[in-house]
Amino acid sequence: MQYALLKKDHLNDFISKLAQEQKVVAPVSRGFGQFSFEEVADASRIILKHIPTILPPKKYFMPQEETLLEYNLSEGQSMEAVVECQKMVLFGVHTCDLAGIQCLNIAFSERPKDFNYLIRKNKIAIVGLECNDYCDEYASCSLMDNHFPNGGYDLFFTDLGDFFIVHVNTQLGDELIEKTKVFERADKSHMDTLAKMREKKRGIFKNEVDIDHQELEPLFKKSQNSKVWDELNKRCVACANCTNVCPSCYCFDVTDELQLDLKHGKRYRRWDSCQNEGFAKVSGGESFREKRGERQKHRYYRKFLYPMAKFARFFCTGCGRCSRTCMAKINLKETIRSLITEKA
Amino acid sequence: MKKIAIRDSEYEPKKSRILRTKRMTATEKLFEIALPGGKSLDHEPGQFVEVSVFGVGEAPISVSSSPTKRGSFELCIRKVGRVTEALHRLEAGDDVGIRGPFGKGFSVRILEGNDLLFVAGGLGIVPLRSLINYVIDNRRDFGTVNILLGCKTPKDMLFNEEVDEWNKRLDVKLNCTVDKADPAWKGNVGLITSLIPGINLDPDRTFGVVVGPPIMYRFVIKELLAKKIPERQILVSLERHMKCGLGKCGHCQIENLYCCQDGPVFTYDKIKNLKGAL
């Protein structure tokens, strides 16, 4: 365990020094109270207090579109498997999104391994940023136990007014500190301030839904035939916003694209969604999750039930993005509340 | 963005050669394919491969030949979408990309020594042929063999000559039925389920192996259960869109199971309570 201190005045030096060497992405404002991770050259556009970005940092780990294979049909169909990747520093990742990255790591490192993901992931340095208070009313990070840092970062920043306390978690994190030379030692008084903030935080963050973390899995287990899914069936418009913005959704489609010379081509994958009508359709025409309610249920079960059996972990991080973005105002916390009420 | 070449990517197909093709019906064509260097596919009956036509795409296709046939393997492909239409345009000498084999097939080690009742509806004969020929090639390792085949009309029958050969064998019992006969048809007419009650079997040592269109399973399984075949001795192969074959892309998922990795072959007891499996 090692802590460093960064005076707020020096944040700009930290970011701009890093940005001279490699790509740095951080949360910036997009207006309308929305934020997104974008490339920055210094700290001027970085917004430290932000609600979860429109898209989670997933977009750097699993790009919306990525080439898997390149081929040339003129040379006897020669082909090469490729991975698109780039060294970068990802700054300002909230604890909910750190949990999301861990979910993706687990899914893609399960055999058969996905080297496209695994190679890219290790090119990215992660700098976390603590939430001292709730971002907004959609979050359920306390219910999902993701409101305190649980690892998964190289450096972790906690904003304590005039300075950040920085947890140096890895060698790579230490290298960022050594390289930029803007950090100081954290002494006991700083650590006390951090402890005090964390203590205060414990009073702020409460289970957002009246259910114990451990009871979520059994709740979903017995909700297979719940009327709540019929209710969602009436409301969901199958726009797939919820899965696109989800930090742990990773379903994809694979497509070939030939250039106009009809020789060079690529095979790429791009984000897909179990909410799309054709997602589970087979060539014979049968669709195995025809109703929107079934597809919504599938989404919830992929967060709260199936990964528990497989990975002993919830794939919901509590970031609240699905609820924030839903055009039909389907709200994750309300869905869980409805299930609780129904089973009570 | 920078691209780096990677080795051992699960997404990289092996460039394979079509050795032979045979038109089987108006919509089905048989392909014999060899992997580079004549390497064996080393599949288990019931497994599938991902077949690539570069520039068009990739499709999951079940292997139709028995693993006892070495050096090359066969795929029987129905022309139904973009990739399969492109495949139908290919002939001997052309190349295709192959990934796999993928998934869990019919475990021949569990079937060994037992009586077998095969039920194939429509295209179900394609993956089942792999197992049937495996059993025939190792005939003394299995008990009685009953084969029930069904399809819409006699014109849709696949592997006719081979089915005739099976029929001639003294160690195989075979029954065919069609939904709608033509004047030349001498076999049964009616649904495949109607053939099951008449079969004499010992349920304790019989494995029912069922492959057919999604609609068929419920009715056939009901008949097999009526014959007192235990649930774990009923094997089915489920059709889903297995896009990546690696248990990642999500298209083939049945509740918590990935059809491409956990299946496509399942025992009935494992899936009977999964909503949307059958």
XYZ file of C-alpha atoms in Angstrom, chain B residues 129-234:
106
model
C -25.534 -38.828 -39.905
C -22.185 -38.139 -38.262
C -23.200 -40.215 -35.244
C -25.080 -42.891 -37.212
C -22.059 -43.553 -39.411
C -19.798 -43.555 -36.372
C -22.018 -46.170 -34.762
C -22.142 -48.244 -37.961
C -18.341 -48.070 -38.283
C -18.080 -49.330 -34.698
C -21.211 -51.428 -34.860
C -20.394 -54.115 -32.285
C -19.768 -51.457 -29.609
C -23.466 -50.545 -29.486
C -26.728 -52.399 -28.842
C -29.754 -52.331 -31.125
C -29.989 -49.429 -33.547
C -33.318 -47.937 -34.594
C -33.406 -45.054 -37.035
C -36.522 -42.963 -37.661
C -36.353 -40.441 -40.472
C -38.981 -37.878 -41.349
C -39.263 -35.021 -43.778
C -41.872 -33.002 -45.595
C -41.956 -34.757 -48.989
C -39.933 -37.564 -50.641
C -38.113 -34.892 -52.665
C -36.633 -33.493 -49.460
C -35.019 -36.773 -48.421
C -31.272 -36.440 -47.947
C -28.522 -39.044 -48.329
C -30.907 -41.399 -50.151
C -28.308 -43.935 -51.289
C -26.716 -44.037 -47.879
C -30.084 -44.450 -46.169
C -30.769 -47.367 -48.533
C -27.472 -48.911 -47.464
C -28.387 -48.518 -43.777
C -31.752 -50.093 -44.535
C -30.135 -53.164 -46.080
C -28.047 -53.895 -43.011
C -29.229 -56.647 -40.712
C -27.945 -54.763 -37.677
C -29.949 -51.572 -38.276
C -33.711 -51.030 -38.210
C -34.871 -48.082 -40.234
C -38.220 -46.365 -40.781
C -38.986 -43.362 -42.950
C -42.023 -41.163 -43.067
C -43.054 -38.096 -45.032
C -45.673 -35.492 -44.246
C -46.905 -35.574 -47.822
C -46.270 -38.508 -50.166
C -45.948 -38.607 -53.941
C -47.139 -41.533 -56.142
C -43.749 -43.266 -56.059
C -43.477 -43.222 -52.246
C -43.789 -46.625 -50.625
C -43.017 -45.695 -47.024
C -45.058 -44.249 -44.180
C -47.041 -41.065 -44.376
C -47.525 -38.907 -41.282
C -45.578 -37.222 -38.519
C -42.424 -38.812 -37.186
C -43.984 -39.046 -33.731
C -46.405 -41.680 -35.069
C -43.480 -44.099 -35.606
C -42.303 -44.093 -31.995
C -45.095 -46.021 -30.185
C -44.594 -49.073 -32.408
C -40.933 -49.490 -31.525
C -39.981 -52.243 -29.168
C -37.320 -51.013 -26.801
C -35.790 -51.520 -23.380
C -36.031 -48.022 -21.864
C -33.315 -48.552 -19.254
C -30.649 -49.176 -21.835
C -31.994 -47.012 -24.664
C -30.699 -43.584 -25.562
C -33.030 -41.485 -27.697
C -31.073 -39.129 -29.948
C -33.293 -36.440 -31.438
C -32.402 -33.804 -34.009
C -34.890 -31.790 -36.002
C -36.572 -28.435 -36.378
C -37.374 -26.625 -33.085
C -41.078 -27.484 -33.298
C -40.377 -31.233 -33.412
C -38.664 -31.664 -30.038
C -41.587 -31.209 -27.705
C -43.686 -33.827 -29.484
C -40.935 -36.384 -29.964
C -39.670 -36.039 -26.390
C -43.197 -36.594 -25.115
C -43.343 -39.892 -27.004
C -39.915 -40.965 -25.746
C -40.899 -40.208 -22.159
C -44.079 -42.222 -22.716
C -41.756 -45.090 -23.645
C -40.176 -44.635 -20.186
C -36.789 -43.567 -21.538
C -35.116 -41.655 -18.667
C -34.697 -37.900 -19.189
C -30.923 -38.058 -19.061
C -30.934 -40.642 -21.834
C -32.693 -38.321 -24.260
